[in-house]
Amino acid sequence: MITAPAYQGQSIGVFGLARSGLATVHSLVASGATVFAWDDNIEAREKVSACAHDLYIMDFDLLDALVLAPGIPLTHPAPHPLVVKAQAANVPIISDLDVFEAARSTLPQHKLVGITGTNGKSTTTALVGHILGEAGLPVAIGGNIGTGVLALDPLPEGGVYVLELSSFQLDLCQKLACDVGILLNITPDHLDRHGSMDAYVGAKQRLFSLQPQSAVPVVGIDDDYCRSIAQHCPSVVPVSVKSQVSGGVSAENGLLTYETGGEINTIDIRALASLRGQHNWQNAAAAFAACRALGIEPATIVKGLESFPGLAHRQEPVPFDPAITVVNDSKATNVDAASRALKTFDNIRWIAGGRSKDKDFCGLSGALKSVRKAYLMGEDAEAIASILPPAMPRVLHPTMLDALSQALDDAETGDTVLLSPACTAFDQYRDFEHRGDAFKAAVAAYGEHS
């Protein structure tokens, strides 16, 4: 656990007691703060019963700050009532990242890498952490990827904290000085929570507005939003998978190209099974650029790319009949992520659906040429069906498991059974991990009984 002595003696409210919220409560208590923790869910409150206190009725004049969990609406579709209450009382609203930043001066000397983007940030976070670990550096990986930053163990001197940062976290954060910041890409996402595309882009851009001038910004420049941000970042290291870039790293057609010692070097990464497809080539190029900024030698980075095992629920191969490829891409909770997977595989039997973030699936239309049949499930199955070409076979199922069973029944040699939902899992599962685990378990059970 990371503690922040700067909060000793302060009174801090914490609202939202999922992973990051619980870690924040434990850290602040250990730091000597008086903590008033609350969640609308009684089971969540019971986990911190010693400091549970109803923030709805509490006098906020007693608080020095309110730590808000990333899942709590800050502005849209409407500010949460406790946000309104804190603002009326002039109580600063902060995130667990702010507590971490306050702790950093008391930690052994270290570096911090922050990674954001609409898609690919989890893979890139895991990849950067893997490469640095292979290089022999002490590494801690956390943030939005699954372990709250304050739940991480402090690293020894010379360590590197590698954090995945969501737009919700960045929106809340007031202070976070990354030594290397990575912005991969921006496409429409979470607009219900940010209110507009401009606000969503602004949240992502905060990664760099919070960085000191000495930091290294690594920016994917293949979309208009990121390209504009890059133009305003001094000392930017550009990354592209669409063209060669001066002073940066490119991975056009799967050929990773970089400059060192005045020479242009190229590495073929197309055969790396855990980094298949153009979107993963972007992740690899960004990770390469970040690790170079931290002083890692190119040969060491390449070894890390080659040994990277991949990320669970992100185009994760699932053991099955060798004649049929089965892929768990449950983490593809939006249209852009699903489109990337659909462009990576051939002869696809596509399992999609769930609860959409914005009900707009038109962006999938250019990625369907390899789909043999669509198996659509859950709350927004019909909405996806409505944008499919008329000639494309499709069938609607009430659940993911029903869709999977029929897809496996139908699969032929050379086919890919792909779960890439383009939707959240919340209509049937706790989250995308729960959905992906259910998918893998069902594939294993099918194999045992076939």
Short mmCIF file of N, CA and C in Angstrom, two decimals, residues 15 36-38 40 52-63 80-82 85:
data_model
loop_
_atom_site.label_atom_id
_atom_site.label_comp_id
_atom_site.label_asym_id
_atom_site.label_seq_id
_atom_site.Cartn_x
_atom_site.Cartn_y
_atom_site.Cartn_z
N PHE A 15 -16.16 8.84 -1.65
CA PHE A 15 -17.44 8.32 -2.13
C PHE A 15 -17.20 7.41 -3.33
N PHE A 36 -14.13 9.65 6.05
CA PHE A 36 -15.58 9.47 6.06
C PHE A 36 -15.95 8.82 4.73
N ALA A 37 -16.21 7.52 4.74
CA ALA A 37 -16.40 6.76 3.51
C ALA A 37 -17.85 6.37 3.33
N TRP A 38 -18.31 6.41 2.08
CA TRP A 38 -19.70 6.05 1.81
C TRP A 38 -19.85 5.51 0.40
N ASP A 40 -23.43 3.95 -2.04
CA ASP A 40 -24.87 3.67 -2.03
C ASP A 40 -25.15 2.18 -1.79
N ALA A 52 -17.30 4.18 7.92
CA ALA A 52 -18.49 4.49 7.12
C ALA A 52 -19.26 5.64 7.76
N HIS A 53 -19.64 6.59 6.93
CA HIS A 53 -20.38 7.75 7.42
C HIS A 53 -21.20 8.29 6.25
N ASP A 54 -22.46 8.55 6.50
CA ASP A 54 -23.37 8.98 5.44
C ASP A 54 -23.02 10.39 4.98
N LEU A 55 -22.39 10.47 3.83
CA LEU A 55 -21.96 11.77 3.30
C LEU A 55 -23.13 12.63 2.86
N TYR A 56 -24.28 12.03 2.61
CA TYR A 56 -25.44 12.80 2.18
C TYR A 56 -25.94 13.73 3.30
N ILE A 57 -25.74 13.30 4.55
CA ILE A 57 -26.23 14.12 5.66
C ILE A 57 -25.10 14.80 6.43
N MET A 58 -23.88 14.53 6.05
CA MET A 58 -22.74 15.09 6.77
C MET A 58 -22.57 16.57 6.47
N ASP A 59 -22.07 17.32 7.43
CA ASP A 59 -21.71 18.72 7.23
C ASP A 59 -20.38 18.78 6.48
N PHE A 60 -20.40 19.21 5.22
CA PHE A 60 -19.19 19.22 4.40
C PHE A 60 -18.20 20.31 4.82
N ASP A 61 -18.60 21.21 5.69
CA ASP A 61 -17.65 22.19 6.22
C ASP A 61 -16.55 21.51 7.04
N LEU A 62 -16.79 20.25 7.41
CA LEU A 62 -15.81 19.50 8.19
C LEU A 62 -14.75 18.84 7.30
N LEU A 63 -14.98 18.83 5.98
CA LEU A 63 -14.09 18.11 5.07
C LEU A 63 -13.01 19.02 4.49
N HIS A 80 -23.44 14.39 -9.76
CA HIS A 80 -23.95 13.62 -8.63
C HIS A 80 -24.30 14.58 -7.49
N PRO A 81 -25.33 14.27 -6.71
CA PRO A 81 -25.71 15.17 -5.60
C PRO A 81 -24.55 15.51 -4.66
N LEU A 82 -23.64 14.59 -4.44
CA LEU A 82 -22.51 14.90 -3.56
C LEU A 82 -21.50 15.82 -4.22
N LYS A 85 -23.06 19.15 -3.65
CA LYS A 85 -22.89 19.51 -2.24
C LYS A 85 -21.46 19.96 -1.96
#
